[in-house]
Tab-separated table of C-alpha atoms and ligand atoms in Angstrom:
chain	number	residue	atom	x	y	z
G	29	MET	CA	48.311	72.798	-23.617
G	30	PRO	CA	46.074	71.798	-26.564
G	31	GLU	CA	45.636	74.354	-29.365
G	32	PRO	CA	42.851	76.803	-28.464
G	33	ASN	CA	39.974	77.295	-30.904
G	34	PRO	CA	40.181	80.414	-33.063
G	35	PRO	CA	38.723	83.522	-31.398
G	36	ILE	CA	35.468	84.966	-32.738
G	37	ALA	CA	35.509	88.550	-31.470
G	38	LEU	CA	38.025	91.315	-30.895
G	39	LEU	CA	37.274	94.290	-28.675
G	40	ALA	CA	39.579	97.095	-29.805
G	41	GLU	CA	39.758	99.797	-27.166
G	42	LEU	CA	41.024	102.479	-29.510
G	43	THR	CA	41.362	105.160	-26.851
G	44	HIS	CA	40.438	105.886	-23.257
G	45	ARG	CA	39.571	109.477	-24.135
G	46	CYS	CA	35.854	110.219	-23.846
G	47	PRO	CA	33.789	113.405	-23.500
G	48	LEU	CA	31.583	111.614	-20.971
G	49	MET	CA	32.506	110.642	-17.405
G	50	CYS	CA	30.133	107.763	-16.557
G	51	PRO	CA	30.700	106.598	-12.989
G	52	TYR	CA	30.288	102.966	-14.058
G	53	CYS	CA	32.784	103.094	-16.909
G	54	SER	CA	34.517	99.732	-17.276
G	55	ASN	CA	37.811	101.374	-18.206
G	56	PRO	CA	40.585	100.861	-15.656
G	57	LEU	CA	41.201	103.454	-12.937
G	58	GLU	CA	44.607	104.009	-14.504
G	59	LEU	CA	43.629	105.412	-17.918
G	60	VAL	CA	45.949	105.276	-20.939
G	61	GLN	CA	47.082	108.734	-22.114
G	62	LYS	CA	46.763	109.870	-25.721
G	63	GLN	CA	50.539	109.759	-26.339
G	64	GLN	CA	50.594	106.016	-25.522
G	65	GLU	CA	47.841	105.079	-27.988
G	66	LEU	CA	48.629	102.744	-30.896
G	67	THR	CA	49.072	104.337	-34.302
G	68	THR	CA	46.768	103.906	-37.295
G	69	ASP	CA	49.300	101.558	-38.911
G	70	THR	CA	49.575	99.329	-35.873
G	71	TRP	CA	45.802	98.992	-35.517
G	72	THR	CA	45.567	98.228	-39.234
G	73	ARG	CA	48.061	95.400	-38.796
G	74	VAL	CA	46.212	94.133	-35.702
G	75	PHE	CA	42.921	93.987	-37.653
G	76	ARG	CA	44.594	91.949	-40.395
G	77	GLU	CA	46.174	89.589	-37.871
G	78	ALA	CA	42.805	89.220	-36.136
G	79	ALA	CA	41.070	88.247	-39.385
G	80	ASP	CA	43.896	85.817	-40.188
G	81	ILE	CA	43.391	83.908	-36.932
G	82	GLY	CA	39.615	83.652	-37.318
G	83	VAL	CA	38.140	86.760	-35.711
G	84	LEU	CA	34.806	87.601	-37.374
G	85	GLN	CA	33.444	90.454	-35.270
G	86	LEU	CA	35.342	93.605	-34.433
G	87	HIS	CA	34.074	95.999	-31.783
G	88	LEU	CA	35.581	99.457	-32.076
G	89	SER	CA	35.325	100.792	-28.591
G	90	GLY	CA	37.017	102.981	-25.992
G	91	GLY	CA	36.568	105.391	-24.284
G	92	GLU	CA	34.869	107.081	-27.155
G	93	PRO	CA	36.205	105.632	-30.432
G	94	ALA	CA	35.094	108.755	-32.315
G	95	SER	CA	37.669	110.670	-30.253
G	96	ARG	CA	40.250	109.104	-32.596
G	97	ARG	CA	40.746	111.402	-35.561
G	98	ASP	CA	41.480	108.360	-37.737
G	99	ILE	CA	38.220	106.528	-36.911
G	100	VAL	CA	37.118	106.495	-40.569
G	101	GLU	CA	40.496	105.170	-41.711
G	102	LEU	CA	40.428	102.515	-38.990
G	103	THR	CA	36.927	101.438	-39.986
G	104	ALA	CA	38.009	101.149	-43.611
G	105	ALA	CA	41.025	99.078	-42.558
G	106	ALA	CA	38.817	96.749	-40.519
G	107	HIS	CA	36.400	96.341	-43.403
G	108	ALA	CA	39.239	95.669	-45.836
G	109	ALA	CA	40.498	92.961	-43.484
G	110	GLY	CA	37.090	91.276	-43.842
G	111	LEU	CA	35.816	91.964	-40.326
G	112	TYR	CA	32.221	92.689	-39.322
G	113	THR	CA	32.636	96.110	-37.778
G	114	ASN	CA	30.660	97.477	-34.861
G	115	LEU	CA	31.108	100.975	-33.455
G	116	ILE	CA	30.438	101.229	-29.713
G	117	THR	CA	29.874	104.910	-29.107
G	118	SER	CA	28.318	107.556	-26.875
G	119	GLY	CA	27.445	109.367	-30.101
G	120	ILE	CA	29.337	112.496	-29.115
G	121	GLY	CA	31.572	113.486	-32.000
G	122	LEU	CA	29.488	111.842	-34.715
G	123	THR	CA	28.226	114.352	-37.251
G	124	GLN	CA	26.179	113.568	-40.331
G	125	ALA	CA	29.259	113.908	-42.545
G	126	ARG	CA	31.354	111.674	-40.332
G	127	LEU	CA	28.654	109.002	-40.210
G	128	ALA	CA	28.338	109.075	-43.981
G	129	ALA	CA	32.096	108.574	-44.222
G	130	LEU	CA	31.896	105.652	-41.782
G	131	VAL	CA	29.126	104.016	-43.808
G	132	ASN	CA	31.257	104.463	-46.919
G	133	ALA	CA	34.187	102.896	-45.115
G	134	GLY	CA	32.085	99.762	-44.511
G	135	LEU	CA	30.753	100.157	-40.981
G	136	ASP	CA	28.216	97.386	-40.278
G	137	HIS	CA	26.511	98.334	-37.031
G	138	VAL	CA	26.306	100.994	-34.332
G	139	GLN	CA	25.879	100.403	-30.635
G	140	LEU	CA	24.880	103.600	-28.888
G	141	SER	CA	25.104	103.979	-25.121
G	142	LEU	CA	22.176	105.430	-23.224
G	143	GLN	CA	22.954	107.050	-19.866
G	144	GLY	CA	19.297	107.601	-18.998
G	145	ALA	CA	15.788	107.747	-20.477
G	146	ARG	CA	15.324	111.388	-19.436
G	147	PRO	CA	17.626	114.345	-20.188
G	148	GLU	CA	18.301	115.209	-16.506
G	149	MET	CA	19.219	111.630	-15.624
G	150	ALA	CA	21.280	111.039	-18.769
G	151	ASP	CA	23.268	114.249	-18.464
G	152	ARG	CA	23.866	113.773	-14.738
G	153	ILE	CA	25.113	110.171	-15.123
G	154	GLY	CA	27.217	110.952	-18.189
G	155	GLY	CA	28.487	114.162	-16.582
G	156	TYR	CA	27.940	115.929	-19.904
G	157	LYS	CA	25.383	118.658	-20.387
G	158	GLY	CA	23.379	118.384	-23.599
G	159	GLY	CA	24.565	114.808	-24.120
G	160	TYR	CA	21.037	113.417	-24.213
G	161	ASP	CA	19.876	115.712	-27.004
G	162	ARG	CA	22.971	115.045	-29.084
G	163	LYS	CA	22.413	111.330	-28.654
G	164	MET	CA	18.814	111.498	-29.905
G	165	ARG	CA	20.057	113.303	-32.995
G	166	VAL	CA	22.798	110.727	-33.572
G	167	ALA	CA	20.294	107.864	-33.319
G	168	GLU	CA	18.309	109.541	-36.096
G	169	LEU	CA	21.412	109.925	-38.244
G	170	VAL	CA	22.331	106.271	-37.733
G	171	THR	CA	18.938	104.915	-38.750
G	172	ASP	CA	18.661	107.423	-41.643
G	173	ALA	CA	21.998	106.109	-42.880
G	174	GLY	CA	20.441	102.627	-42.980
G	175	LEU	CA	22.640	101.192	-40.236
G	176	PRO	CA	21.205	98.795	-37.671
G	177	LEU	CA	21.112	100.367	-34.215
G	178	THR	CA	21.567	98.706	-30.847
G	179	LEU	CA	21.131	100.683	-27.666
G	180	ASN	CA	23.148	99.839	-24.612
G	181	ALA	CA	21.437	100.927	-21.406
G	182	VAL	CA	23.371	100.401	-18.208
G	183	MET	CA	20.885	99.910	-15.359
G	184	HIS	CA	21.615	100.560	-11.698
G	185	ARG	CA	19.897	101.518	-8.466
G	186	GLN	CA	19.285	105.082	-9.602
G	187	ASN	CA	17.587	104.360	-12.929
G	188	LEU	CA	15.965	100.932	-12.591
G	189	ALA	CA	12.607	102.593	-12.004
G	190	ASP	CA	12.889	103.972	-15.575
G	191	LEU	CA	13.133	100.560	-17.250
G	192	GLY	CA	9.753	100.775	-19.019
G	193	GLN	CA	10.493	104.274	-20.238
G	194	THR	CA	13.935	103.136	-21.434
G	195	LEU	CA	12.472	100.343	-23.551
G	196	ASP	CA	9.824	102.607	-25.095
G	197	LEU	CA	12.452	105.217	-25.858
G	198	ALA	CA	14.695	102.637	-27.517
G	199	LEU	CA	11.886	101.500	-29.797
G	200	SER	CA	10.975	105.070	-30.715
G	201	MET	CA	14.642	105.774	-31.509
G	202	GLY	CA	14.484	102.978	-34.094
G	203	ALA	CA	16.631	100.460	-32.242
G	204	ARG	CA	16.494	96.878	-33.448
G	205	ARG	CA	18.110	95.617	-30.250
G	206	ILE	CA	18.596	96.866	-26.749
G	207	GLU	CA	21.029	95.568	-24.208
G	208	VAL	CA	19.649	96.023	-20.741
G	209	ALA	CA	22.957	95.689	-18.968
G	210	CYS	CA	22.986	95.790	-15.203
G	211	VAL	CA	26.074	97.603	-14.047
G	212	GLN	CA	29.114	95.339	-13.856
G	213	PHE	CA	31.483	96.127	-11.045
G	214	HIS	CA	34.824	96.544	-12.781
G	215	GLY	CA	36.941	99.641	-13.274
G	216	TRP	CA	35.298	102.870	-12.175
G	217	ALA	CA	32.077	101.127	-11.153
G	218	THR	CA	33.840	99.581	-8.151
G	219	ARG	CA	34.243	103.106	-6.764
G	220	ASN	CA	30.476	103.631	-6.925
G	221	ARG	CA	29.031	100.439	-5.572
G	222	ALA	CA	27.264	102.165	-2.702
G	223	SER	CA	25.406	104.396	-5.160
G	224	LEU	CA	24.820	101.975	-8.030
G	225	LEU	CA	24.297	98.470	-6.675
G	226	PRO	CA	20.607	97.586	-7.121
G	227	THR	CA	18.629	96.481	-4.088
G	228	GLU	CA	17.275	92.974	-3.767
G	229	SER	CA	13.681	94.078	-4.377
G	230	GLN	CA	14.743	95.958	-7.530
G	231	VAL	CA	16.411	92.808	-8.841
G	232	GLU	CA	13.303	90.690	-8.219
G	233	GLN	CA	11.114	93.245	-10.008
G	234	LEU	CA	13.580	93.540	-12.884
G	235	LYS	CA	13.534	89.823	-13.656
G	236	LYS	CA	9.739	89.879	-13.935
G	237	ASP	CA	9.754	93.050	-16.038
G	238	ILE	CA	12.282	91.655	-18.499
G	239	ALA	CA	10.270	88.474	-19.059
G	240	ILE	CA	7.151	90.537	-19.805
G	241	ALA	CA	9.027	93.023	-22.002
G	242	ARG	CA	10.502	90.257	-24.176
G	243	ASP	CA	6.943	89.268	-24.990
G	244	THR	CA	5.698	92.817	-25.495
G	245	TYR	CA	8.463	93.722	-27.938
G	246	ARG	CA	8.616	90.361	-29.752
G	247	ASN	CA	9.392	90.725	-33.487
G	248	ARG	CA	9.954	94.470	-33.038
G	249	MET	CA	12.992	94.815	-30.814
G	250	ALA	CA	15.296	92.183	-29.371
G	251	ILE	CA	16.139	92.505	-25.681
G	252	ASP	CA	19.461	91.195	-24.395
G	253	PHE	CA	19.752	91.109	-20.659
G	254	VAL	CA	22.941	91.234	-18.609
G	255	PRO	CA	21.889	90.177	-15.096
G	256	PRO	CA	23.192	92.085	-12.086
G	257	ASP	CA	26.456	91.204	-10.417
G	258	TYR	CA	26.415	89.569	-6.979
G	259	TYR	CA	22.755	88.495	-6.857
G	260	SER	CA	22.724	85.200	-8.728
G	261	ASP	CA	23.361	81.849	-7.057
G	262	PHE	CA	25.894	80.766	-9.639
G	263	PRO	CA	28.341	82.897	-11.597
G	264	LYS	CA	28.248	83.758	-15.293
G	265	ALA	CA	30.807	82.228	-17.598
G	266	CYS	CA	33.235	85.053	-18.264
G	267	MET	CA	33.388	85.742	-22.030
G	268	GLY	CA	32.171	82.187	-22.660
G	269	GLY	CA	35.288	80.866	-20.927
G	270	TRP	CA	38.686	82.483	-20.416
G	271	GLY	CA	40.639	82.664	-23.664
G	272	SER	CA	38.028	80.676	-25.581
G	273	THR	CA	36.084	83.108	-27.776
G	274	GLY	CA	37.388	86.641	-27.583
G	275	LEU	CA	40.237	88.993	-26.912
G	276	VAL	CA	40.681	92.628	-25.961
G	277	VAL	CA	43.398	95.024	-27.060
G	278	SER	CA	43.923	98.079	-24.836
G	279	PRO	CA	44.661	101.555	-26.261
G	280	ALA	CA	48.363	100.985	-25.657
G	281	GLY	CA	48.366	97.547	-27.279
G	282	GLN	CA	48.172	95.127	-24.352
G	283	VAL	CA	46.307	91.950	-25.254
G	284	MET	CA	43.911	90.723	-22.579
G	285	PRO	CA	41.387	87.885	-22.245
G	286	CYS	CA	38.769	90.301	-20.868
G	287	HIS	CA	38.475	94.082	-20.599
G	288	ALA	CA	38.964	94.057	-16.830
G	289	ALA	CA	41.823	91.546	-16.776
G	290	ASP	CA	44.419	94.162	-15.882
G	291	SER	CA	42.789	94.362	-12.448
G	292	ILE	CA	44.135	90.861	-11.777
G	293	PRO	CA	47.481	90.838	-10.015
G	294	GLY	CA	50.181	88.566	-11.356
G	295	LEU	CA	49.128	88.302	-14.998
G	296	ALA	CA	51.714	89.168	-17.643
G	297	PHE	CA	50.166	90.750	-20.746
G	298	GLU	CA	51.942	90.952	-24.056
G	299	SER	CA	51.739	93.779	-26.557
G	300	VAL	CA	50.734	93.724	-30.213
G	301	ALA	CA	53.847	95.828	-30.760
G	302	ASP	CA	56.062	92.836	-29.921
G	303	ARG	CA	54.263	89.763	-31.230
G	304	HIS	CA	51.663	88.561	-33.715
G	305	LEU	CA	48.163	88.525	-32.225
G	306	GLY	CA	47.858	84.802	-33.029
G	307	GLU	CA	50.976	83.900	-31.049
G	308	ILE	CA	49.720	85.906	-28.105
G	309	TRP	CA	46.337	84.185	-28.328
G	310	ARG	CA	47.949	80.746	-28.411
G	311	SER	CA	50.802	81.031	-26.011
G	312	SER	CA	50.807	84.107	-23.810
G	313	HIS	CA	50.843	83.588	-20.067
G	314	ALA	CA	47.732	85.709	-19.459
G	315	PHE	CA	45.630	83.584	-21.836
G	316	ASN	CA	46.853	80.216	-20.632
G	317	ALA	CA	46.686	81.030	-16.906
G	318	TYR	CA	42.942	80.260	-16.656
G	319	ARG	CA	42.169	78.596	-19.973
G	320	GLY	CA	40.104	75.400	-19.913
G	321	THR	CA	39.223	73.703	-16.623
G	322	ASP	CA	42.382	71.860	-15.486
G	323	TRP	CA	43.460	74.715	-13.232
G	324	LEU	CA	40.126	74.912	-11.388
G	325	PRO	CA	40.096	74.341	-7.629
G	326	GLN	CA	37.451	72.529	-5.597
G	327	PRO	CA	34.464	72.741	-5.332
G	328	CYS	CA	34.446	73.556	-9.079
G	329	GLN	CA	36.487	70.522	-10.125
G	330	SER	CA	33.771	68.091	-9.053
G	331	CYS	CA	30.802	70.407	-9.770
G	332	GLU	CA	28.230	69.611	-12.488
G	333	ARG	CA	28.438	73.237	-13.665
G	334	ARG	CA	32.190	73.069	-14.250
G	335	ASP	CA	31.838	73.122	-18.044
G	336	VAL	CA	28.984	75.654	-17.921
G	337	ASP	CA	30.525	78.570	-16.061
G	338	PHE	CA	34.203	77.513	-15.803
G	339	GLY	CA	34.313	78.648	-12.181
G	340	GLY	CA	33.071	82.160	-13.004
G	341	CYS	CA	34.836	85.488	-13.211
G	342	ARG	CA	38.559	85.793	-12.451
G	343	CYS	CA	38.347	89.541	-11.878
G	344	GLN	CA	35.582	89.018	-9.334
G	345	ALA	CA	37.620	86.331	-7.571
G	346	ALA	CA	40.606	88.674	-7.441
G	347	ALA	CA	38.506	91.568	-6.170
G	348	LEU	CA	36.369	89.773	-3.585
G	349	ALA	CA	38.468	86.773	-2.510
G	350	ALA	CA	41.888	88.345	-3.110
G	351	ASP	CA	42.733	85.227	-5.151
G	352	PRO	CA	42.205	85.249	-8.940
G	353	GLY	CA	42.384	81.442	-8.984
G	354	ALA	CA	39.543	80.956	-6.492
G	355	THR	CA	36.002	79.782	-7.185
G	356	ASP	CA	33.952	82.880	-8.050
G	357	PRO	CA	32.945	84.259	-4.620
G	358	VAL	CA	29.405	84.864	-5.878
G	359	CYS	CA	28.828	81.110	-6.171
G	360	ARG	CA	26.683	79.576	-3.405
G	361	LYS	CA	29.325	76.883	-3.061
G	362	SER	CA	32.136	79.369	-2.427
G	363	PRO	CA	33.273	79.854	1.175
G	364	TYR	CA	33.318	83.618	0.440
G	365	ARG	CA	29.605	83.862	-0.386
G	366	PRO	CA	28.644	85.096	3.140
G	367	LYS	CA	31.112	87.956	2.672
G	368	VAL	CA	29.416	88.878	-0.621
G	369	ASP	CA	26.021	88.904	1.091
G	370	ALA	CA	27.376	91.137	3.848
G	371	MET	CA	28.840	93.475	1.228
G	372	ILE	CA	25.463	93.717	-0.608
G	373	GLU	CA	23.771	94.515	2.696
G	374	ASP	CA	26.351	97.184	3.471
G	375	MET	CA	26.393	98.760	-0.009
G	376	THR	CA	22.624	99.000	-0.388
G	377	SER	CA	22.072	100.559	3.042
G	378	ARG	CA	24.495	103.468	2.892
G	379	ALA	CA	22.973	106.911	3.238
G	380	SER	CA	25.311	108.820	0.908
G	381	ALA	CA	24.039	106.691	-1.938
G	382	SER	CA	23.656	109.372	-4.579
G	383	ASP	CA	27.242	110.674	-4.467
G	384	LEU	CA	29.055	109.634	-7.604
G	385	THR	CA	32.748	109.396	-8.355
G	386	TYR	CA	33.082	110.298	-12.021
G	387	ARG	CA	35.569	108.732	-14.382
G	388	LYS	CA	38.461	111.035	-15.186
G	389	PHE	CA	42.120	111.087	-16.126
G	390	GLY	CA	44.294	111.170	-13.011
C	14	MET	CA	6.647	85.906	-48.170
C	15	THR	CA	9.590	87.489	-49.944
C	16	PRO	CA	12.467	87.304	-47.501
C	17	TYR	CA	15.434	89.632	-47.338
C	18	LEU	CA	18.372	90.046	-44.979
C	19	LEU	CA	17.892	93.033	-42.679
C	20	SER	CA	20.477	95.805	-42.902
C	21	GLY	CA	23.723	94.857	-41.200
C	22	VAL	CA	23.108	91.144	-41.802
C	23	ARG	CA	25.327	89.471	-44.381
C	24	LEU	CA	26.841	86.197	-45.541
C	25	HIS	CA	30.551	85.699	-45.164
C	26	PHE	CA	32.891	82.856	-46.008
C	27	ASP	CA	35.122	82.085	-43.037
C	28	LYS	CA	38.387	80.846	-44.500
C	29	VAL	CA	39.876	79.902	-41.129
C	30	ARG	CA	37.020	77.557	-40.178
C	31	ASN	CA	36.265	76.747	-43.806
C	32	THR	CA	32.565	77.423	-43.427
C	33	ASN	CA	29.902	79.978	-44.330
C	34	VAL	CA	28.655	82.269	-41.578
C	35	LEU	CA	25.824	84.741	-41.210
C	36	LEU	CA	27.181	87.920	-39.647
C	37	ALA	CA	24.819	90.265	-37.820
C	38	PRO	CA	24.815	92.714	-34.916
C	39	GLU	CA	26.420	90.834	-32.001
C	40	ARG	CA	25.935	87.526	-33.815
C	41	ALA	CA	27.906	85.089	-35.925
C	42	LEU	CA	25.915	82.013	-36.980
C	43	MET	CA	27.919	79.141	-38.413
C	44	LEU	CA	25.888	77.750	-41.332
C	45	ASP	CA	25.551	74.163	-42.466
C	46	GLY	CA	25.213	73.383	-46.183
C	47	VAL	CA	21.413	73.507	-46.272
C	48	SER	CA	21.147	76.809	-44.375
C	49	TYR	CA	23.691	78.370	-46.685
C	50	GLU	CA	21.869	77.192	-49.823
C	51	ILE	CA	18.657	78.778	-48.528
C	52	LEU	CA	20.235	82.072	-47.444
C	53	ARG	CA	22.212	82.416	-50.661
C	54	ARG	CA	18.838	82.718	-52.426
C	55	VAL	CA	17.380	85.250	-49.997
C	56	ASP	CA	17.640	88.488	-51.981
C	57	GLY	CA	14.386	90.349	-51.400
C	58	ILE	CA	13.277	89.517	-54.951
C	59	GLN	CA	12.558	85.794	-54.985
C	60	SER	CA	9.525	84.673	-52.983
C	61	VAL	CA	9.694	81.658	-50.686
C	62	VAL	CA	7.802	79.657	-53.327
C	63	GLU	CA	10.433	80.500	-55.939
C	64	ILE	CA	13.278	79.732	-53.540
C	65	VAL	CA	11.743	76.329	-52.770
C	66	GLU	CA	11.262	75.525	-56.460
C	67	ASP	CA	14.834	76.483	-57.188
C	68	LEU	CA	16.130	74.296	-54.347
C	69	ALA	CA	13.953	71.387	-55.439
C	70	ARG	CA	15.452	71.604	-58.932
C	71	ALA	CA	19.024	72.025	-57.727
C	72	PHE	CA	18.891	69.128	-55.273
C	73	ASP	CA	16.402	66.948	-57.080
C	74	ALA	CA	14.148	66.704	-54.017
C	75	PRO	CA	10.361	67.023	-53.507
C	76	ALA	CA	9.270	70.660	-53.032
C	77	GLU	CA	6.836	69.812	-50.175
C	78	VAL	CA	9.648	68.460	-48.012
C	79	ILE	CA	11.911	71.419	-48.715
C	80	ARG	CA	9.100	73.890	-48.085
C	81	GLY	CA	8.769	72.786	-44.457
C	82	ASP	CA	12.470	73.188	-43.767
C	83	VAL	CA	12.697	76.568	-45.485
C	84	ASP	CA	9.667	77.946	-43.613
C	85	ALA	CA	10.941	76.789	-40.251
C	86	PHE	CA	14.419	78.163	-40.859
C	87	LEU	CA	13.305	81.566	-42.162
C	88	ASN	CA	10.677	82.011	-39.454
C	89	ASP	CA	13.309	81.374	-36.836
C	90	LEU	CA	15.556	84.021	-38.401
C	91	LYS	CA	12.606	86.394	-38.540
C	92	THR	CA	11.987	86.144	-34.805
C	93	GLN	CA	15.700	86.751	-34.268
C	94	LEU	CA	15.376	89.964	-36.312
C	95	LEU	CA	17.850	88.820	-38.959
C	96	VAL	CA	15.399	88.375	-41.847
C	97	GLY	CA	12.471	90.545	-42.940
C	98	ASP	CA	9.569	90.086	-45.368
C	99	ARG	CA	9.101	92.436	-48.336
C	100	ASP	CA	5.428	91.476	-48.540
C	101	ALA	CA	4.651	92.298	-44.905
P	428	SF4	S1	31.070	104.316	-20.111
P	428	SF4	FE1	30.746	106.528	-20.376
P	428	SF4	S2	32.741	107.427	-19.818
P	428	SF4	FE2	33.133	105.256	-20.170
P	428	SF4	S3	33.689	105.178	-22.309
P	428	SF4	FE3	31.488	104.810	-22.240
P	428	SF4	S4	30.552	106.799	-22.568
P	428	SF4	FE4	32.709	107.162	-22.023
P	429	SF4	S1	31.331	75.510	-7.778
P	429	SF4	FE1	32.516	76.392	-9.427
P	429	SF4	S2	31.764	75.341	-11.275
P	429	SF4	FE2	30.255	74.976	-9.644
P	429	SF4	S3	28.722	76.584	-9.925
P	429	SF4	FE3	30.228	77.345	-8.419
P	429	SF4	S4	31.723	78.487	-9.643
P	429	SF4	FE4	30.544	77.223	-11.073
């Protein structure tokens, strides 16, 4: 195995606790309990190790990272380690005083999730009454504090009609960027495919709307678009290639190549409690299992897109083809593609489509 | 134009890769020598004209040539919402 390049980004899932219960939450079905969470000292060491091996961007995430009582201390530790620090939050739990303390600690950027462009929708999807109003207030506090604000809007069958309203709202909230992220089917979202998977006509409309919106908002707000799962002809490159640019640390300290990697059977993850992050990055089984392109099967091996998408998503291959080492089943060249089409047909035609299974501790 | 880095956008020396980077929300741009020399002078006080003059002196090069490069580079960063203009 040649030495991998240094990683650029670390996603630190500080906790799985969260006041919200979004049915598309990417957290695993088996949530980590509070007692198993890493301590302040261990995270502080992990941030230093991350900076030492070349990580530049740190995403403090969860669950809700503000559910950690030491969030200000952790932010200060990340800043002291020299990392660019981004807080990925629902906003719940952020008061004016706490935000001021975070700014003081060196926080660089806030990414606020948006569960809907209208209070009824937002509070129903988040499963948290009054969440929308609190979020609007938090957005104000963030921009008043001089921090750049990105909104993250997860789009799905039930709210795609609100896209225009979502973009206008984002701009009026003072966002510099918005991520229009079509729901990704990992974790809890897999339980809600029949309610959340967009229809084909929605997807066609969405692509047109995004192209127009990019023009409309040019120089005022940047629009990042995460295209919907299952509909494209060729897969996305997962995290820019397995084990090539980023790593994820779970609340209990497991180091993973992507946030859904623990859904893949047969991978052995190592813990930051046992080894230096750099050693895990270089030599752990989970990172080397699908690194590079040597392991790829046919038709990928002789495909001209081999070095573009690296055979696609391993979690998707595990979930839909029952083989994490298979060509991404979404790919037109995969023998499983007809099964994916049948699944789309089935999921978008179910009657009970508005029932939601909310994320919760088991 | 008097350029400045928008909030949350900052220069950083990456000791692992031995290079300067521009850090921003969801972005890390690796900078070559020229880009770094331009950005190092972007402080919200010096105008583009002053930045170009300073670069021309420092690198003993004609200002007209440098002006083109600086404009193109800063305009690109403006459309990416990394740089703003105090005069706008
Ligand atoms: S997706 Fe919703 S439930 Fe999951 S962590 Fe984010 S805000 Fe909480
Ligand atoms: S065959 Fe493999 S490499 Fe080619 S497009 Fe499909 S997934 Fe990507």
